[in-house]
Coordinates of C-alpha atoms in Angstrom, one line a residue:
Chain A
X985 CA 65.8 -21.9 8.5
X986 CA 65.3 -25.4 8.7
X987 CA 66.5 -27.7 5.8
X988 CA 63.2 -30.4 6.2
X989 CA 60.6 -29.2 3.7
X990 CA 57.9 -27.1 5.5
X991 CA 55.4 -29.9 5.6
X992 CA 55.9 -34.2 4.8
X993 CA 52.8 -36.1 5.0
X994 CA 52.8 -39.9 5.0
X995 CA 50.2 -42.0 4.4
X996 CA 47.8 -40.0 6.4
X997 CA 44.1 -41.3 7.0
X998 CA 41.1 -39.8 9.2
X999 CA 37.7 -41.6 9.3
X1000 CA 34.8 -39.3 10.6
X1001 CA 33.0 -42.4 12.8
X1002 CA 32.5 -45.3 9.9
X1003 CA 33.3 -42.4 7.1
X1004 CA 36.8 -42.5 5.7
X1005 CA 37.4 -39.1 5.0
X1006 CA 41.5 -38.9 3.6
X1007 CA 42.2 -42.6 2.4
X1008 CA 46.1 -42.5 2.6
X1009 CA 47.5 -39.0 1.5
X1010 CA 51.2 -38.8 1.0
X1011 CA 51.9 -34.9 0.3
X1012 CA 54.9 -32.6 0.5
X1013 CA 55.7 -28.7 0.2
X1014 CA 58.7 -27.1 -0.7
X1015 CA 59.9 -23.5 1.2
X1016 CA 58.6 -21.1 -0.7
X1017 CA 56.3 -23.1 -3.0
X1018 CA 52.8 -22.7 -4.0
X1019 CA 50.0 -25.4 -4.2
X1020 CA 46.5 -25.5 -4.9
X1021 CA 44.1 -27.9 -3.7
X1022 CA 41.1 -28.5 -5.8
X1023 CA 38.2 -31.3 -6.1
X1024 CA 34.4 -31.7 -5.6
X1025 CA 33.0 -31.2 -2.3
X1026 CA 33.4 -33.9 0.5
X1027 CA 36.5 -35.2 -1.3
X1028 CA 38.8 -34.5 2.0
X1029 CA 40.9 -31.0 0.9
X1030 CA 39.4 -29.0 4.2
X1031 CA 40.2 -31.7 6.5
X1032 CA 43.7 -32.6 4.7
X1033 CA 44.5 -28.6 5.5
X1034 CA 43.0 -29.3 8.8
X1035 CA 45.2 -31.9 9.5
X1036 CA 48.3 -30.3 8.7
X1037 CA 48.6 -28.2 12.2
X1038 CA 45.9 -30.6 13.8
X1039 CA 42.9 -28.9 14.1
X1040 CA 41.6 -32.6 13.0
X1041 CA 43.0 -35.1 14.9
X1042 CA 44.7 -37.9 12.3
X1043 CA 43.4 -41.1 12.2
X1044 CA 46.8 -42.8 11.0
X1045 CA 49.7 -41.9 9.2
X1046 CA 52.3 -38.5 10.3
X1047 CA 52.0 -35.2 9.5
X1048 CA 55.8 -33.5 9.7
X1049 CA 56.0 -29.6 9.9
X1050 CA 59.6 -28.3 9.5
X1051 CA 60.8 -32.0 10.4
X1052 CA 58.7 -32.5 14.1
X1053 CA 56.6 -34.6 14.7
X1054 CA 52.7 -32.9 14.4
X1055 CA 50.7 -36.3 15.4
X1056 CA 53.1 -37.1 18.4
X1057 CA 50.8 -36.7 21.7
X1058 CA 54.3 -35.3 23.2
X1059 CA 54.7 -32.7 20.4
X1060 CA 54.5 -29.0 21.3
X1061 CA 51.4 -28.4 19.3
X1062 CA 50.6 -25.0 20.2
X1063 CA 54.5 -23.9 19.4
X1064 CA 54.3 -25.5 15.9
X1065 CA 50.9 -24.2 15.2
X1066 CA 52.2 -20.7 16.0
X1067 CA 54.7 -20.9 12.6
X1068 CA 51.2 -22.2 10.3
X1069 CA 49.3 -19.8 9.8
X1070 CA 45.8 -20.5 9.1
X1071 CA 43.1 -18.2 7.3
X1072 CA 39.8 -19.9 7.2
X1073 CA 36.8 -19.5 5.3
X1074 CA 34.4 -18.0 7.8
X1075 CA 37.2 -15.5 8.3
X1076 CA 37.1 -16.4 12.7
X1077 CA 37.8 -12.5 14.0
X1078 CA 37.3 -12.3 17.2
X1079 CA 34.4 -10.2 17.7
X1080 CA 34.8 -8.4 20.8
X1081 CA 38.2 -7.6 20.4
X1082 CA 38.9 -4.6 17.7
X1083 CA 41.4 -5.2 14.8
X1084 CA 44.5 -4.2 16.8
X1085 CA 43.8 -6.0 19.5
X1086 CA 42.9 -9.0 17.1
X1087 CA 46.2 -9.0 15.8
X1088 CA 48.1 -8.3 18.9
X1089 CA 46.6 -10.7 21.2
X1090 CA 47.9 -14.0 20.4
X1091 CA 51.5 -11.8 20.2
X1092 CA 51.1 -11.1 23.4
X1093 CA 49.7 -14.3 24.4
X1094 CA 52.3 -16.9 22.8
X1095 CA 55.1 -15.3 21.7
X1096 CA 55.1 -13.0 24.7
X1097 CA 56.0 -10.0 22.7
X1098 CA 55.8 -6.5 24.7
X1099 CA 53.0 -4.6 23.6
X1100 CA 54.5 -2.2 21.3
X1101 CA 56.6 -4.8 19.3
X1102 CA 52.9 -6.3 19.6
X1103 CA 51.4 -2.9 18.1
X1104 CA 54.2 -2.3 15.9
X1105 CA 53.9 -5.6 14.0
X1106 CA 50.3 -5.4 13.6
X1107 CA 50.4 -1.7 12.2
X1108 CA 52.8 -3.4 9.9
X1109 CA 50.8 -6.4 8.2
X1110 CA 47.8 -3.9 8.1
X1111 CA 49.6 -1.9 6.0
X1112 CA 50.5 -4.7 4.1
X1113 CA 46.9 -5.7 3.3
X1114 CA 45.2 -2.2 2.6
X1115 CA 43.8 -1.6 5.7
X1116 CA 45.8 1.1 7.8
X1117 CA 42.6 2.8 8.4
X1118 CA 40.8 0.2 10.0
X1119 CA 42.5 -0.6 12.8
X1120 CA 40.3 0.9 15.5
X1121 CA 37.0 -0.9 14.2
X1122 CA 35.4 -3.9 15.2
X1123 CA 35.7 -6.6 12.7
X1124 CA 31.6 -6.9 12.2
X1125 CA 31.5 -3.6 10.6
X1126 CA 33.9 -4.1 8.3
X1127 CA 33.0 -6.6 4.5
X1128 CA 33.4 -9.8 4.3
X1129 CA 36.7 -9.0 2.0
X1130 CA 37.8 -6.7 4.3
X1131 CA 37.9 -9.4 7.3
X1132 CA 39.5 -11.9 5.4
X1133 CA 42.7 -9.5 4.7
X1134 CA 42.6 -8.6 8.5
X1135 CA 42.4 -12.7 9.3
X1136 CA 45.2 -12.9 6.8
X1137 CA 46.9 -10.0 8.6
X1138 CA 46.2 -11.5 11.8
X1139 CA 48.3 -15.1 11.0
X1140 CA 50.9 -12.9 9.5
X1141 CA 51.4 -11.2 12.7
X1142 CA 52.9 -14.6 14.0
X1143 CA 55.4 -14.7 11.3
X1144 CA 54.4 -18.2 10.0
X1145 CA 56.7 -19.7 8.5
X1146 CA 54.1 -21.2 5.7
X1147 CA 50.2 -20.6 5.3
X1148 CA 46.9 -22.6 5.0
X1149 CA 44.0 -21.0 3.0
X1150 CA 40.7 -23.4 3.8
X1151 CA 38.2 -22.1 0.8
X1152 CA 39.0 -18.2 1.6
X1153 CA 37.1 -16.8 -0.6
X1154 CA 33.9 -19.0 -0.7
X1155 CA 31.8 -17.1 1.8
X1156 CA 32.4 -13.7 0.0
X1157 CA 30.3 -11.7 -2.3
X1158 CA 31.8 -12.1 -5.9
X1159 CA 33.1 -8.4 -5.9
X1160 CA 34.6 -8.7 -2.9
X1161 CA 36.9 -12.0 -4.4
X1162 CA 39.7 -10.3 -6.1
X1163 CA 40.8 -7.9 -3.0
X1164 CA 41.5 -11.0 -1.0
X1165 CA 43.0 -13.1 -4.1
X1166 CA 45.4 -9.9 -4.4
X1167 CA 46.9 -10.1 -1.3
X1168 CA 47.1 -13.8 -1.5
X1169 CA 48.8 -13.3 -4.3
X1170 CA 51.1 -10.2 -3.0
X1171 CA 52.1 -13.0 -0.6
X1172 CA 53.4 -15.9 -2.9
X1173 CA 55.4 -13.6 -4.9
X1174 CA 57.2 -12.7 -1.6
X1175 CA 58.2 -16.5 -1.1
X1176 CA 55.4 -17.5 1.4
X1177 CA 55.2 -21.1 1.9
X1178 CA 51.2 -21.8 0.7
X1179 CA 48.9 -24.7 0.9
X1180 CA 45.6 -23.0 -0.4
X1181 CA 42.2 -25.0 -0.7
X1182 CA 40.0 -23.4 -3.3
X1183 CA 37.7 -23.2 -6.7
X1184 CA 39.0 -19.9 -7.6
X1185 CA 40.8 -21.8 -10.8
X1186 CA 42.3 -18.3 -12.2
X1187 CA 43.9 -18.1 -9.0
X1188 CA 45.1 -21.9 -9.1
X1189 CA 46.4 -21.1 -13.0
X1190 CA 48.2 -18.3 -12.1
X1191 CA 49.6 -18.2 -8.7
X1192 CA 50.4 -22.1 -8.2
X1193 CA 53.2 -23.3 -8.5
X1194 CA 51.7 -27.2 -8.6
X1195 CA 48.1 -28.1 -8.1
X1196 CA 46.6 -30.7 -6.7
X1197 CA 43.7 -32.4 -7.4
X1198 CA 41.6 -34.3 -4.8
X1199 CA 38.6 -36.7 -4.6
X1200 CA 37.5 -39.5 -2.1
X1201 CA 40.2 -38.5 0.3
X1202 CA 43.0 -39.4 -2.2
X1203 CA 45.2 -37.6 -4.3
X1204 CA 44.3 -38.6 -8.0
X1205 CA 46.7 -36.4 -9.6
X1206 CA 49.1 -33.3 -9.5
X1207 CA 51.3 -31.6 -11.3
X1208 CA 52.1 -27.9 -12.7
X1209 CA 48.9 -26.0 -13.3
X1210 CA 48.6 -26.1 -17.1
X1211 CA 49.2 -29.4 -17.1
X1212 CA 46.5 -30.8 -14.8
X1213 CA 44.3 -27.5 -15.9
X1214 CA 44.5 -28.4 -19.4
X1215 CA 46.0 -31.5 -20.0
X1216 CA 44.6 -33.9 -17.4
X1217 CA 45.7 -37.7 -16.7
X1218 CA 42.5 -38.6 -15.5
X1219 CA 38.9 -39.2 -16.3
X1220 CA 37.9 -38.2 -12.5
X1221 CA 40.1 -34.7 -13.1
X1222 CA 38.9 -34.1 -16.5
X1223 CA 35.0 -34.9 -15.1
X1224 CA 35.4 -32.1 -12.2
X1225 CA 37.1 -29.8 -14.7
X1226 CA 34.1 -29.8 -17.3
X1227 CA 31.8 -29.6 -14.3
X1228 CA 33.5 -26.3 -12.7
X1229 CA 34.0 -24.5 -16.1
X1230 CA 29.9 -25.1 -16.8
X1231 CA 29.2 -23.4 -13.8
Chain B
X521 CA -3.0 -9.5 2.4
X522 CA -6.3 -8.1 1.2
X523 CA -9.2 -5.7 2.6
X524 CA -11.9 -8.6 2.9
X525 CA -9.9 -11.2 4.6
X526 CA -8.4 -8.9 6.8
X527 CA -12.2 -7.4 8.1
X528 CA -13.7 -11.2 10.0
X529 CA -10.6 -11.5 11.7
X530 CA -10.4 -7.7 13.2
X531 CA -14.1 -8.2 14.4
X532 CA -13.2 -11.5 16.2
X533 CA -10.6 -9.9 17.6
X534 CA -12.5 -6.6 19.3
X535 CA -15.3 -9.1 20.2
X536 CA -12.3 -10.9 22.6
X537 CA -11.3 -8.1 23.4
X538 CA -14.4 -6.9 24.6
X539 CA -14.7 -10.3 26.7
X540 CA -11.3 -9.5 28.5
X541 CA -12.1 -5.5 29.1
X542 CA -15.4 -7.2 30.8
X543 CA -14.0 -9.5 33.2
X544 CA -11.9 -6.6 34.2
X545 CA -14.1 -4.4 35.0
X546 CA -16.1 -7.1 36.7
X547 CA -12.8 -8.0 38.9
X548 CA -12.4 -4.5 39.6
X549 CA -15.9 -3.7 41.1
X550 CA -15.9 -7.3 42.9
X551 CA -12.8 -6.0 45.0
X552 CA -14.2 -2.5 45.4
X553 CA -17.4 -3.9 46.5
X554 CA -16.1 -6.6 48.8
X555 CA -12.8 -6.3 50.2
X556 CA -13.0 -3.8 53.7
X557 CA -10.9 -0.9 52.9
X558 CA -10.8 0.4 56.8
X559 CA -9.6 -3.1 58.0
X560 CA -6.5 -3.2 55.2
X561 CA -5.3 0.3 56.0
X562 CA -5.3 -0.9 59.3
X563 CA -3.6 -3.9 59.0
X564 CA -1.4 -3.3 56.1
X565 CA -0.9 0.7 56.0
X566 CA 0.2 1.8 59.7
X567 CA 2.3 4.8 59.3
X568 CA 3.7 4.7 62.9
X569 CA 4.8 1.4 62.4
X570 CA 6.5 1.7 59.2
X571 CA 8.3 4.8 60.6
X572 CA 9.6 2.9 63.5
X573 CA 11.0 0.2 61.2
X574 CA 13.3 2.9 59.8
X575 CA 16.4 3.1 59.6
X576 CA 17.2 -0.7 60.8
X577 CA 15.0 -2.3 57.9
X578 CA 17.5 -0.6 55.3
X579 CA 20.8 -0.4 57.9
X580 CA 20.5 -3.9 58.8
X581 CA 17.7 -5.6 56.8
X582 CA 18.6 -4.3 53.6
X583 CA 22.0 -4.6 53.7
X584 CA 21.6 -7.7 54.7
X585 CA 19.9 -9.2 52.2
X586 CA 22.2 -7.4 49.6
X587 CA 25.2 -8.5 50.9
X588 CA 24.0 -12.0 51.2
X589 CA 22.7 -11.8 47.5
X590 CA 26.5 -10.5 46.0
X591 CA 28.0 -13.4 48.2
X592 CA 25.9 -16.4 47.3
X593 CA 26.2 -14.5 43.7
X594 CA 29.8 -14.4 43.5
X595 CA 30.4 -18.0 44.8
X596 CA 28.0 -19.5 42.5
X597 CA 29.9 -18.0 39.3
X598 CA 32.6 -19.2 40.3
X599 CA 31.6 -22.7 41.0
X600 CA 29.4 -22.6 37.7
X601 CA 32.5 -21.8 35.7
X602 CA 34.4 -24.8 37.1
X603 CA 31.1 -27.1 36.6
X604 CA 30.6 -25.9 33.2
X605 CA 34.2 -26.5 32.0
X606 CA 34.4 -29.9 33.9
X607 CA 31.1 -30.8 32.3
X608 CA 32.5 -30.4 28.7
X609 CA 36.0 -32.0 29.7
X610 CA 37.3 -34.6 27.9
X611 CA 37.7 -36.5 31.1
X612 CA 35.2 -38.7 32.1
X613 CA 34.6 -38.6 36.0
X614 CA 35.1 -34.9 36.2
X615 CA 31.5 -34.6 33.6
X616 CA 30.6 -37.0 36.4
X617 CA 31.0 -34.8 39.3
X618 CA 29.4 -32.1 37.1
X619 CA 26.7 -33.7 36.4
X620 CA 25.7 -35.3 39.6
X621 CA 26.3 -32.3 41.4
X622 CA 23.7 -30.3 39.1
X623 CA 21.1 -33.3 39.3
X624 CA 21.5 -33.1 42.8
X625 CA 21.1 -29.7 43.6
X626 CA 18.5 -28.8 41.3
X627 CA 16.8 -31.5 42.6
X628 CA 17.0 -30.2 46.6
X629 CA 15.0 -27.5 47.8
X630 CA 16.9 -24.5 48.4
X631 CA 15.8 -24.6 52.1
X632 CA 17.3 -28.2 52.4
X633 CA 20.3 -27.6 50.8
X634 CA 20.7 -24.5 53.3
X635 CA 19.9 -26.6 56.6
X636 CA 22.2 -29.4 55.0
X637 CA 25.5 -26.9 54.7
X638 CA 24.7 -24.9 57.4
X639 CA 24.2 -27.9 60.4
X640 CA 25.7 -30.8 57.9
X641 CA 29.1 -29.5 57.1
X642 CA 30.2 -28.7 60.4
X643 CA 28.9 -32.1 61.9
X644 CA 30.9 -34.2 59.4
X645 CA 33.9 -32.3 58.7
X646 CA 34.4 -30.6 61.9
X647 CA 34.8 -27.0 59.7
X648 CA 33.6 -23.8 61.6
X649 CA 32.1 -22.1 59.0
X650 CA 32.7 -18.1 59.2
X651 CA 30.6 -15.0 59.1
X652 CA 27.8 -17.2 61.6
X653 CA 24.6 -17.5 60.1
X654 CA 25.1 -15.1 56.8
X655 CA 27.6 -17.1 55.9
X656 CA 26.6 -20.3 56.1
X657 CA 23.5 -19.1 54.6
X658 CA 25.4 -17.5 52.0
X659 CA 27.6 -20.9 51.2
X660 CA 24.0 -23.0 50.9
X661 CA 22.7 -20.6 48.7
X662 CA 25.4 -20.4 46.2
X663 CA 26.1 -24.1 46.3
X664 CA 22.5 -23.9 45.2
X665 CA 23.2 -21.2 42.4
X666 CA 25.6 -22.6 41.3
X667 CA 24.2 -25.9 40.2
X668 CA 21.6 -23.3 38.1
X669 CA 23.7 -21.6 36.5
X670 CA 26.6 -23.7 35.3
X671 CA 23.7 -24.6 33.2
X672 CA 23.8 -21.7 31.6
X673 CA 27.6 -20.9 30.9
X674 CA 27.8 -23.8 29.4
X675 CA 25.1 -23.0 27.1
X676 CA 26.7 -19.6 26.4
X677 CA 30.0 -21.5 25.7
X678 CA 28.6 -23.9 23.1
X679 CA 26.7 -20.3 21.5
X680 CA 30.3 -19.2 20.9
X681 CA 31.1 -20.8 17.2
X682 CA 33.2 -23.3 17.0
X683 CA 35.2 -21.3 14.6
X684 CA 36.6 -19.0 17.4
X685 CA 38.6 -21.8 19.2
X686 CA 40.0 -23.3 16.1
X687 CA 41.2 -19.7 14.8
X688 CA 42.5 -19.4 18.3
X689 CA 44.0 -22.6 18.6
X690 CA 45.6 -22.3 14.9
X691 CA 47.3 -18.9 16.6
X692 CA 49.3 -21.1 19.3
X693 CA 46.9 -20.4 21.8
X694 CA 46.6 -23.0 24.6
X695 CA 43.4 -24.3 25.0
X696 CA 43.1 -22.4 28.7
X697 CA 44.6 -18.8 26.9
X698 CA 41.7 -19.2 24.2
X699 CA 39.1 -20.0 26.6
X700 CA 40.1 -17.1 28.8
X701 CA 40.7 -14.5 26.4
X702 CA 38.5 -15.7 23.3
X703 CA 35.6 -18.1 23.9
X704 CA 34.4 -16.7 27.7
X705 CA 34.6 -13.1 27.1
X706 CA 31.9 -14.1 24.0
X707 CA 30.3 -16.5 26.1
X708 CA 29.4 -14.0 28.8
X709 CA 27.9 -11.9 26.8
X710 CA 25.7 -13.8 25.7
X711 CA 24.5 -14.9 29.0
X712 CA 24.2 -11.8 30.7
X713 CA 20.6 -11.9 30.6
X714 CA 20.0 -15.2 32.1
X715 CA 22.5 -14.4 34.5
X716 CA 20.9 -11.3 35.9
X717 CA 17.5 -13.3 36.5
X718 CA 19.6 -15.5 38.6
X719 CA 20.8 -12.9 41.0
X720 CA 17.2 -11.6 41.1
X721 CA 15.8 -14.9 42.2
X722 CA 18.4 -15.1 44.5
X723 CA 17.6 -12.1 46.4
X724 CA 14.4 -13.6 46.8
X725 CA 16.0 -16.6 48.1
X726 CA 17.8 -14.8 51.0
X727 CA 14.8 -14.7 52.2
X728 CA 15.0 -18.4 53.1
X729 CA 17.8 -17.7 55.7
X730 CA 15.6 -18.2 59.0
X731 CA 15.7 -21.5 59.0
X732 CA 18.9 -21.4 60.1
X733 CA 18.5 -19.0 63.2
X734 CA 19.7 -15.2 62.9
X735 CA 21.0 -12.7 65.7
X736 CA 20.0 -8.9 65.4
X737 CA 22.6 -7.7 63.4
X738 CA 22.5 -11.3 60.8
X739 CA 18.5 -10.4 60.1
X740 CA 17.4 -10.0 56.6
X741 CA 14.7 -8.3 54.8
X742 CA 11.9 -11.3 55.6
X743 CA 13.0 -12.0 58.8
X744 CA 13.1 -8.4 59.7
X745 CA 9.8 -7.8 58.7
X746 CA 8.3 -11.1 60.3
X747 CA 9.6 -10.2 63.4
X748 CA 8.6 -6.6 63.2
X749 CA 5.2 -8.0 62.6
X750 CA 4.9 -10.2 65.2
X751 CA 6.2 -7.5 67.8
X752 CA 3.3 -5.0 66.9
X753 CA 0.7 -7.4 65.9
X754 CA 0.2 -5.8 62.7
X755 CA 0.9 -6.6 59.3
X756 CA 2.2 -3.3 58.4
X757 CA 5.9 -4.6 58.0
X758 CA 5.3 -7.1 55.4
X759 CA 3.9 -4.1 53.0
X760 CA 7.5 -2.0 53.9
X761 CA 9.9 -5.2 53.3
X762 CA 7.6 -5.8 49.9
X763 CA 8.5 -2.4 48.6
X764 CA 12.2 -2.7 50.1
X765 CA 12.2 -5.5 47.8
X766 CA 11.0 -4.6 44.7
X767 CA 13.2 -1.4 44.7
X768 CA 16.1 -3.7 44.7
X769 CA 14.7 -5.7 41.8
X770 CA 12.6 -3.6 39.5
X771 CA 15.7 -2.0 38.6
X772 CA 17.2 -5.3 38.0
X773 CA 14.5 -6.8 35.8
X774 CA 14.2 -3.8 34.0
X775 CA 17.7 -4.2 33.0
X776 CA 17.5 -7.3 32.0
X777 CA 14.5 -6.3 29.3
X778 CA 16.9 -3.9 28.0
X779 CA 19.3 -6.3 27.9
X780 CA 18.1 -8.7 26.3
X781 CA 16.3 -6.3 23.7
X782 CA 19.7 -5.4 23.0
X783 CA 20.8 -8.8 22.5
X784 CA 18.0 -9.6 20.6
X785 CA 18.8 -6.6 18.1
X786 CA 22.4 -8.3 17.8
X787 CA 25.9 -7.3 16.1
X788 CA 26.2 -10.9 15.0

């Protein structure tokens, strides 16, 4: 293991053409720690996540994962991005490819695995999200829940090294929530690194081990989750708060 | 939608309707009346001289024009590919070259474009092309195909969500290994249809290869049946190549409906 924390961001902007998106974010995560990012919509938490393994190029500032580099042009990208997993909220199966072969292919593909270590590992994280039985089936037939554990399956296959969650359960039924919640949650209490974007604030409460709160691409405050839940600095944090808890 | 505002627009309806069976019925009787029945067996409907067309207008003529269509076929995907991808490169001059070459040759007539390759090429750059006249038929009409349907692959590729590179990507994937593996595979699919209507128009455009001479063995369906015609003086040949023809792309049109239904009905 390496002894930089997971990820160190400095003073990171992006601006969408004239609109500043993240207005100078300064953001660290320790191995093995939890955090939830919350905040009103447009306030920069999906593209601070998408930043992280550069799915959205930076405008300024560094982004360090495990202590290299992620903004340098000579940077191995696609080797660092292989140890972030990344579960996003349209879930992104591949739809021709079956479950197996959605898990094994980028195996094969970048870590150049033989194709029954391939097979072996995916049977593996199945198992470890409920869904042995599925393996053969094509990811359109299964529920939205049930795609989101296999696309959680699927960047476990890698063996990241930390995960991003961007808003995984907001394109799911409510009664389909808590199955993917459980195995998020299955997976913090085994010491995954997690940076999770989401307005599931049980989840936040309970699981997180700091939350963050977001708005007009800054961070206005963070801390442990009862205290920015319930005891909130700020006017902004207490605003959102009243508005989620009317909803 | 209720009884009495359905009824006026039912009866304007049959009273069209009536209109169109009329005209038909009209058409129908002006060509039985008219057209001289004797005269078109004669001319289009010689037994003997479809029976002696057989078995060169399928050995030769036939094949011909198949093989021709799979060559130009095959070339032009693979050009298209490369012209799609270039034209969504980051890289400036190569969406240049894309683009000019599509503006360019779906601006040309097919028939240019064939004289162009076939006498042009080996004029200024001194290349022999091989497989004589096929060949350089084949290489003008792909070149030509190809300008079509780079058009469409890229449309398939942008039909592809954006999601599936970026989950790709966030896997480690390179951007060729998600293209290859992730976003193309999808993207085909999608275009199968179009696709398929491209290789039947191009089996029609075989047909342009005359203009750049054939031998005996290098003849294709309409320059079979041309010169068939013109050696018996009768127009008997033109009615064999027709049917020669739409065997080969009935089939291929009817797939295409099914294809497309099939689309249309959707897993997404």
């Amino acid at each position: 293991m390496n002894e930089a924390p997971p990820i160190e961001i400095c003073d990171l902007h992006k601006s969408f053409g004239d609109l500043e998106v993240l207005r100078g974010i300064d953001f660290e995560i320790a191995a093995g720690e939890v955090v939830c990012i919350i905040g009103p919509s447009g306030s920069g938490k999906s593209t601070l996540l998408r930043c992280v393994n550069r799915l959205e190029e930076p405008t300024a500032g560094t982004v360090l994962v495990e202590g290299e580099d992620m903004t340098d042009p000579y940077a191995d990208v696609d080797a660092l991005r292989s140890k972030i997993g990344m579960v996003f909220q349209q879930f992104n199966l591949f739809p021709h490819l079956d479950v197996l072969k959605n898990l094994t292919i980028a195996q094969r593909k970048v870590l150049k695995r033989s194709e029954a270590e391939a097979v072996d590992v995916a049977t593996r994280m199945l198992e470890r999200v409920g869904l042995s039985d599925k393996i053969a089936e094509y990811p359109l037939r299964l529920s939205g829940g049930q795609q989101q554990r296999v696309a959680i399956a699927r960047a476990l296959c890698m063996n990241p090294d930390m995960m991003l969650f961007d808003e995984p359960t907001s394109a799911l039924d409510p009664e389909l929530i808590g199955e993917v919640l459980d195995v998020m949650r299955l997976l913090a209490s085994e010491g995954m690194t997690m940076m999770v974007v989401t307005h599931e604030m049980g989840f936040a409460q309970h699981v997180a081990d700091r939350i963050v709160f977001m708005d007009e691409g800054v961070i206005v405050e963070q801390g442990r989750p009862e205290k920015v839940l319930f005891d909130p600095q700020h006017e902004r944090t207490r605003r959102f708060l009243r508005a989620v808890q009317h909803d | 939608m209720s009884q009495t505002a359905l009824r006026p627009t039912r009866r304007r309806i049959s009273g069209s309707r009536l209109t169109l069976y009329a005209v038909f019925v009209l058409m129908v009787v002006v060509f039985a009346v008219f057209a001289d029945f004797g005269k078109i067996q004669r001319n289009f409907f010689q037994l003997d001289v479809a029976r002696r067309m057989l078995p060169s207008v399928l050995t030769i003529a036939a094949k011909n024009t198949i093989i021709a269509t799979l060559l130009s076929f095959s070339l032009g995907l693979v050009l298209a590919l490369a012209l799609a991808i270039m034209k969504r490169s980051t890289i400036r001059p190569y969406r240049w070259i894309a683009t000019g070459y599509i503006e360019l040759f779906r601006g040309l007539p097919a028939l240019v474009t064939i004289i162009l390759i076939a006498f042009g090429l080996p004029i200024a750059f001194g290349w022999k092309i091989p497989g004589g006249t096929l060949g350089k038929g084949c290489i003008g009409l792909g070149i030509v195909a190809a300008a079509y349907m780079a058009e469409t692959i890229r449309a398939g590729i942008e039909a592809v969500p954006r999601g599936q590179m970026e989950a790709a990507r966030s896997l480690g994937m390179s951007k060729g290994t998600a293209m290859t593996f992730i976003v193309l595979p999808q993207a085909f699919r999608i275009i199968i249809p179009p696709l398929t209507n491209e290789l039947v128009l191009l089996i029609k455009d075989t047909s342009l290869f005359f203009v750049i001479g054939t031998t005996p063995a290098s003849k294709e369906l309409t320059k079979f049946g041309r010169d068939f015609m013109n050696a018996n003086a009768n127009a008997t040949p033109l009615t064999v190549i027709a049917l020669v023809y739409l065997v080969i792309t009935l089939p291929l049109t009817y797939m295409v409906r099914r294809l497309e239904r099939a689309a249309g009905k959707g897993t997404r």
